[in-house]
């Protein structure tokens, strides 16, 4: 058990202070003790007991002075008064001497007791008195508490040396032996308390000597440094950990002056990151910046200035060139340290090598933006490159290259050989183009090229010609005579678009124009491309048009030619676009057919037209008929029959007043299916008309197969009636044949009186055209024909 007690110490755990003599360091406290004694005695009152003893001693001395001469008969001749005076003086002197001596001794004892008590009270050590055999005679009250003892008596007589074990025990015995030899000694070690709890103590042993210099006992003062030792061990462990991290982790921990002219600290990782020793940076703080690549320096300096000027955290990624010539990517992060006034005192942070991270990003970037087959840029990379060039506002040309008849080649050669061919085509394109050309494979047999060195048509024409020649010479020498040609569409920035979508669309349309022109050639984007782009925009707007009722119907009347009585009206769709205004059907109907929206729009037209007819019937036009056009796509399924039947029932319109107009092209797409649909519609009582008769597959056979109720002569015939006798004869023949087959005839496109007169002469059943009535909204048509008036002329 260690007799030590005191506050914590910073002595390292496990460290031993070997016993050593400290006599030469023994404090000489005589002056302090002398001063304390003098000071203490000034504050003591008269000691009554000492005074009484001194008075008694003085009285005794007086008595002796009076009696001794009488006994010895030495002063028989002396005066009696003189003898008494001498005796009194001797008694007084003796009394004073004795009092002073006794008072001094008692004052010393009291002063020593009070001083020792005060020192023990102030002492935070475990104090104990040890006899020459090493047994503890007494331990201080505070020391007993440090030793977890219930009282000092619990440890009285305990062998002090038995508390120490191993190396600590050897150090304790050595120190005790030195104290017995008369030297002051000290050591450190572990010893358990009375409850067995281990503690670390710093112990000092001081010998106690008698007046002859012999050691009669030893005092021990032990300071409890357990907590300090643990803290020191933790700090040392952390320091070792930080040292290991700084030495092995590729990071630089630094503390930089706010003026960036000096380093306060640079960690050992500096060598791994920069190839510089910390001492080099401490001596030459700008050495690291001298390694930064010139193009990255403005970025680095700008971020450093921003950290200090705005007192904000900063981060910058940059490249350095090391002494061996290698280029490394680094990331430096800085944090400003400020005083209470907000002034930046220094910058602390880390710098790390992120070369591997940058290489991974580059690898991922290559994978994401590279075509795996040819190694060229892919579609995403092309989009990114186009947008970057557009943002720079630098003119450039875009070539859209599509191989001719590649599907045939693919089917003939097989997929493996075709892929090999495509890879070779990529190489041919690279070799045929200027060095600055940016080449991408969009997928399949489609390639795209960006050329910035020449953005005018003349230069691009020469490049396109050279490319076509090289492609045509790139055949495989496999005995099959395989050769490759291509169709190229070219668009220019900014003439044909300001983004990748517009430019690619323009080039794509131009490429299709090149294919229509015979393939193995190139075409520049032009008016056709612009119109096509507009069509694409309209295509995107169709769903919104349906949802927000942008479509509407105009109606054009059909007349009896002699009386001009209105027989029926044809429903014609229009698109009231919110930005482009009223769009004619010739522009958007083909888009509806290509996208499949024609089925939805056709159903809407049927319902709207019959709804309007029902309204007019309610206003008195009981015999008015309604013609509705049905597209080829609507005719492909059976849904048209169900839609017509449902609409007739919904609006209460007699089936005979509805005429479905079908084009020859729609009928001949699938004649057998069309014949079934027509039969089903006629079974409902609906009339069937063949629109644009004479422009498609006009044969007598399909007149017999489809048995239409009406033929509508195309306006191309009507327009030539006056100037072309042959056309007049054809029209007259159509009318005569139709009359014999029981089919009514409507002549479209009547735009002048002479055309009407001729149609009357050939006895055409009905006429339709701008000369009689232009397509009009329902309200305008009602006002023109006086629907609901007393003299109703519609549907006579």
Short mmCIF file of C-alpha atoms in Angstrom, two decimals, residues 110 244 398 435 476 508 561 747:
data_model
loop_
_atom_site.label_atom_id
_atom_site.label_comp_id
_atom_site.label_asym_id
_atom_site.label_seq_id
_atom_site.Cartn_x
_atom_site.Cartn_y
_atom_site.Cartn_z
CA UNK A 110 3.82 25.94 20.31
CA UNK A 244 1.35 7.99 -37.26
CA UNK A 398 -22.98 19.66 -87.61
CA UNK A 435 -7.98 17.07 -86.86
CA UNK A 476 -14.35 -5.22 -97.35
CA UNK A 508 -31.65 14.83 -89.52
CA UNK A 561 -76.22 22.77 -108.47
CA UNK A 747 -67.83 17.82 -107.33
#
